PDB file of C-alpha atoms in Angstrom:
ATOM      1  CA  MET A   1     -15.521 -52.182  25.635  1.00 62.00           C
ATOM      2  CA  PRO A   2     -15.922 -54.281  22.500  1.00 86.00           C
ATOM      3  CA  GLU A   3     -14.811 -57.801  23.377  1.00 93.00           C
ATOM      4  CA  MET A   4     -13.049 -59.936  20.793  1.00 95.00           C
ATOM      5  CA  TYR A   5     -12.130 -63.578  20.552  1.00 97.00           C
ATOM      6  CA  PHE A   6      -9.286 -65.034  18.546  1.00 97.00           C
ATOM      7  CA  ASN A   7      -9.452 -68.718  17.866  1.00 97.00           C
ATOM      8  CA  VAL A   8      -6.049 -70.346  17.594  1.00 98.00           C
ATOM      9  CA  ARG A   9      -4.709 -73.733  16.562  1.00 98.00           C
ATOM     10  CA  TRP A  10      -1.617 -74.833  18.472  1.00 98.00           C
ATOM     11  CA  PRO A  11       1.183 -76.929  16.915  1.00 97.00           C
ATOM     12  CA  ASP A  12      -0.457 -80.165  18.152  1.00 97.00           C
ATOM     13  CA  GLY A  13      -3.716 -79.317  16.351  1.00 97.00           C
ATOM     14  CA  VAL A  14      -5.644 -78.392  19.502  1.00 98.00           C
ATOM     15  CA  THR A  15      -7.776 -75.277  19.116  1.00 98.00           C
ATOM     16  CA  GLN A  16      -8.360 -72.651  21.783  1.00 97.00           C
ATOM     17  CA  ARG A  17     -10.715 -69.699  22.002  1.00 97.00           C
ATOM     18  CA  CYS A  18      -8.810 -66.721  23.399  1.00 98.00           C
ATOM     19  CA  TYR A  19     -10.361 -63.579  24.896  1.00 97.00           C
ATOM     20  CA  SER A  20      -9.490 -59.914  24.513  1.00 96.00           C
ATOM     21  CA  PRO A  21     -11.425 -57.038  26.091  1.00 95.00           C
ATOM     22  CA  SER A  22     -10.564 -54.872  23.076  1.00 94.00           C
ATOM     23  CA  THR A  23     -10.488 -54.999  19.296  1.00 94.00           C
ATOM     24  CA  VAL A  24      -6.771 -54.163  19.416  1.00 95.00           C
ATOM     25  CA  VAL A  25      -6.042 -57.834  18.672  1.00 96.00           C
ATOM     26  CA  GLU A  26      -7.087 -57.095  15.084  1.00 95.00           C
ATOM     27  CA  ASP A  27      -3.938 -54.953  14.821  1.00 96.00           C
ATOM     28  CA  TYR A  28      -1.730 -57.894  15.805  1.00 97.00           C
ATOM     29  CA  PHE A  29      -3.412 -60.960  14.297  1.00 98.00           C
ATOM     30  CA  SER A  30      -5.235 -61.779  11.109  1.00 97.00           C
ATOM     31  CA  ALA A  31      -7.603 -64.643  10.427  1.00 96.00           C
ATOM     32  CA  GLY A  32      -5.656 -67.428   8.768  1.00 97.00           C
ATOM     33  CA  GLY A  33      -2.362 -65.953   9.925  1.00 98.00           C
ATOM     34  CA  GLU A  34       0.356 -68.406  10.896  1.00 98.00           C
ATOM     35  CA  TYR A  35       2.935 -67.242  13.440  1.00 98.00           C
ATOM     36  CA  GLU A  36       6.142 -68.699  14.798  1.00 98.00           C
ATOM     37  CA  LEU A  37       5.508 -69.707  18.417  1.00 98.00           C
ATOM     38  CA  ALA A  38       7.675 -66.981  19.966  1.00 97.00           C
ATOM     39  CA  GLU A  39       6.194 -64.330  17.673  1.00 98.00           C
ATOM     40  CA  PHE A  40       2.657 -65.407  18.586  1.00 98.00           C
ATOM     41  CA  VAL A  41       3.436 -65.151  22.299  1.00 98.00           C
ATOM     42  CA  GLU A  42       5.071 -61.738  21.877  1.00 98.00           C
ATOM     43  CA  ARG A  43       2.156 -60.414  19.800  1.00 98.00           C
ATOM     44  CA  SER A  44      -0.235 -61.752  22.441  1.00 98.00           C
ATOM     45  CA  ARG A  45       1.704 -59.989  25.209  1.00 98.00           C
ATOM     46  CA  THR A  46       1.605 -56.711  23.338  1.00 98.00           C
ATOM     47  CA  ALA A  47      -2.036 -56.890  22.225  1.00 97.00           C
ATOM     48  CA  LEU A  48      -3.408 -58.097  25.567  1.00 97.00           C
ATOM     49  CA  GLY A  49      -1.272 -55.560  27.430  1.00 96.00           C
ATOM     50  CA  ILE A  50      -2.716 -52.739  25.350  1.00 96.00           C
ATOM     51  CA  ALA A  51      -6.220 -54.184  25.739  1.00 96.00           C
ATOM     52  CA  GLY A  52      -5.829 -54.347  29.520  1.00 95.00           C
ATOM     53  CA  GLU A  53      -4.573 -50.754  29.612  1.00 93.00           C
ATOM     54  CA  ARG A  54      -7.559 -49.597  27.561  1.00 93.00           C
ATOM     55  CA  VAL A  55      -9.811 -51.076  30.227  1.00 92.00           C
ATOM     56  CA  ARG A  56      -7.771 -49.268  32.904  1.00 89.00           C
ATOM     57  CA  GLU A  57      -8.174 -45.966  31.052  1.00 91.00           C
ATOM     58  CA  LYS A  58     -11.918 -46.418  30.789  1.00 91.00           C
ATOM     59  CA  PHE A  59     -12.768 -48.073  34.122  1.00 91.00           C
ATOM     60  CA  GLY A  60      -9.804 -47.358  36.389  1.00 91.00           C
ATOM     61  CA  PHE A  61      -8.498 -50.935  36.704  1.00 89.00           C
ATOM     62  CA  PHE A  62      -6.508 -53.307  34.527  1.00 85.00           C
ATOM     63  CA  CYS A  63      -8.525 -56.111  32.943  1.00 90.00           C
ATOM     64  CA  THR A  64      -7.789 -59.379  34.748  1.00 91.00           C
ATOM     65  CA  GLY A  65      -9.386 -61.242  31.836  1.00 94.00           C
ATOM     66  CA  ALA A  66      -6.594 -59.994  29.574  1.00 95.00           C
ATOM     67  CA  SER A  67      -3.840 -60.949  32.025  1.00 95.00           C
ATOM     68  CA  ASP A  68      -5.447 -64.346  32.714  1.00 96.00           C
ATOM     69  CA  GLN A  69      -5.675 -65.035  28.975  1.00 97.00           C
ATOM     70  CA  LEU A  70      -2.032 -64.097  28.488  1.00 97.00           C
ATOM     71  CA  ALA A  71      -0.997 -66.413  31.326  1.00 98.00           C
ATOM     72  CA  GLN A  72      -2.927 -69.253  29.694  1.00 98.00           C
ATOM     73  CA  ILE A  73      -1.285 -68.570  26.323  1.00 98.00           C
ATOM     74  CA  GLU A  74       2.166 -68.519  27.933  1.00 98.00           C
ATOM     75  CA  ARG A  75       1.502 -71.820  29.755  1.00 98.00           C
ATOM     76  CA  THR A  76       0.288 -73.516  26.590  1.00 98.00           C
ATOM     77  CA  ALA A  77       3.164 -72.130  24.495  1.00 98.00           C
ATOM     78  CA  ALA A  78       5.719 -73.381  27.040  1.00 97.00           C
ATOM     79  CA  ALA A  79       4.801 -76.953  26.113  1.00 96.00           C
ATOM     80  CA  PHE A  80       5.982 -76.342  22.536  1.00 97.00           C
ATOM     81  CA  THR A  81       9.242 -74.455  23.083  1.00 94.00           C
ATOM     82  CA  ALA A  82      11.320 -77.563  22.368  1.00 94.00           C
ATOM     83  CA  VAL A  83       9.450 -78.237  19.116  1.00 92.00           C
ATOM     84  CA  GLY A  84      11.490 -76.915  16.224  1.00 92.00           C
ATOM     85  CA  GLY A  85       9.528 -74.700  13.840  1.00 95.00           C
ATOM     86  CA  ALA A  86       6.412 -74.701  16.045  1.00 97.00           C
ATOM     87  CA  LYS A  87       3.714 -72.429  14.653  1.00 98.00           C
ATOM     88  CA  VAL A  88       0.384 -71.143  15.870  1.00 98.00           C
ATOM     89  CA  THR A  89      -2.444 -70.369  13.452  1.00 98.00           C
ATOM     90  CA  VAL A  90      -5.099 -67.767  14.194  1.00 98.00           C
ATOM     91  CA  GLU A  91      -8.113 -69.423  12.636  1.00 97.00           C
ATOM     92  CA  SER A  92     -10.582 -66.592  13.161  1.00 97.00           C
ATOM     93  CA  LEU A  93     -11.322 -63.315  14.901  1.00 96.00           C
ATOM     94  CA  THR A  94     -14.865 -62.888  16.183  1.00 95.00           C
ATOM     95  CA  ASP A  95     -16.768 -60.297  18.137  1.00 89.00           C
ATOM     96  CA  ALA A  96     -18.764 -60.987  21.308  1.00 85.00           C
ATOM     97  CA  ASN A  97     -21.779 -61.990  19.198  1.00 84.00           C
ATOM     98  CA  GLY A  98     -19.773 -64.571  17.268  1.00 82.00           C
ATOM     99  CA  ARG A  99     -19.573 -62.522  14.083  1.00 87.00           C
ATOM    100  CA  THR A 100     -16.382 -63.057  12.132  1.00 86.00           C
ATOM    101  CA  ARG A 101     -14.277 -59.949  11.708  1.00 79.00           C
TER     102      ARG A 101
END
């Protein structure tokens, strides 16, 4: 499966490299895109859910990397739920070799 990474900047300026086992994240995020916190979390749930299912279809098991990444995103996002207007920026999308998509 073609792995992807999406590098995000949280409302406090901290950046995080997020993993997806599938290129499906390109359908939900764009480089430079800024998303309301709740929208970012929902898009992450959808994209990583689809990515995990694609792994299941191909290999017979759901990708724990996708579910672990989603859990990490949800934990991080929880810290900003009280921040009005909190936004997350997707700084870049890269493939497993570090090439920008």
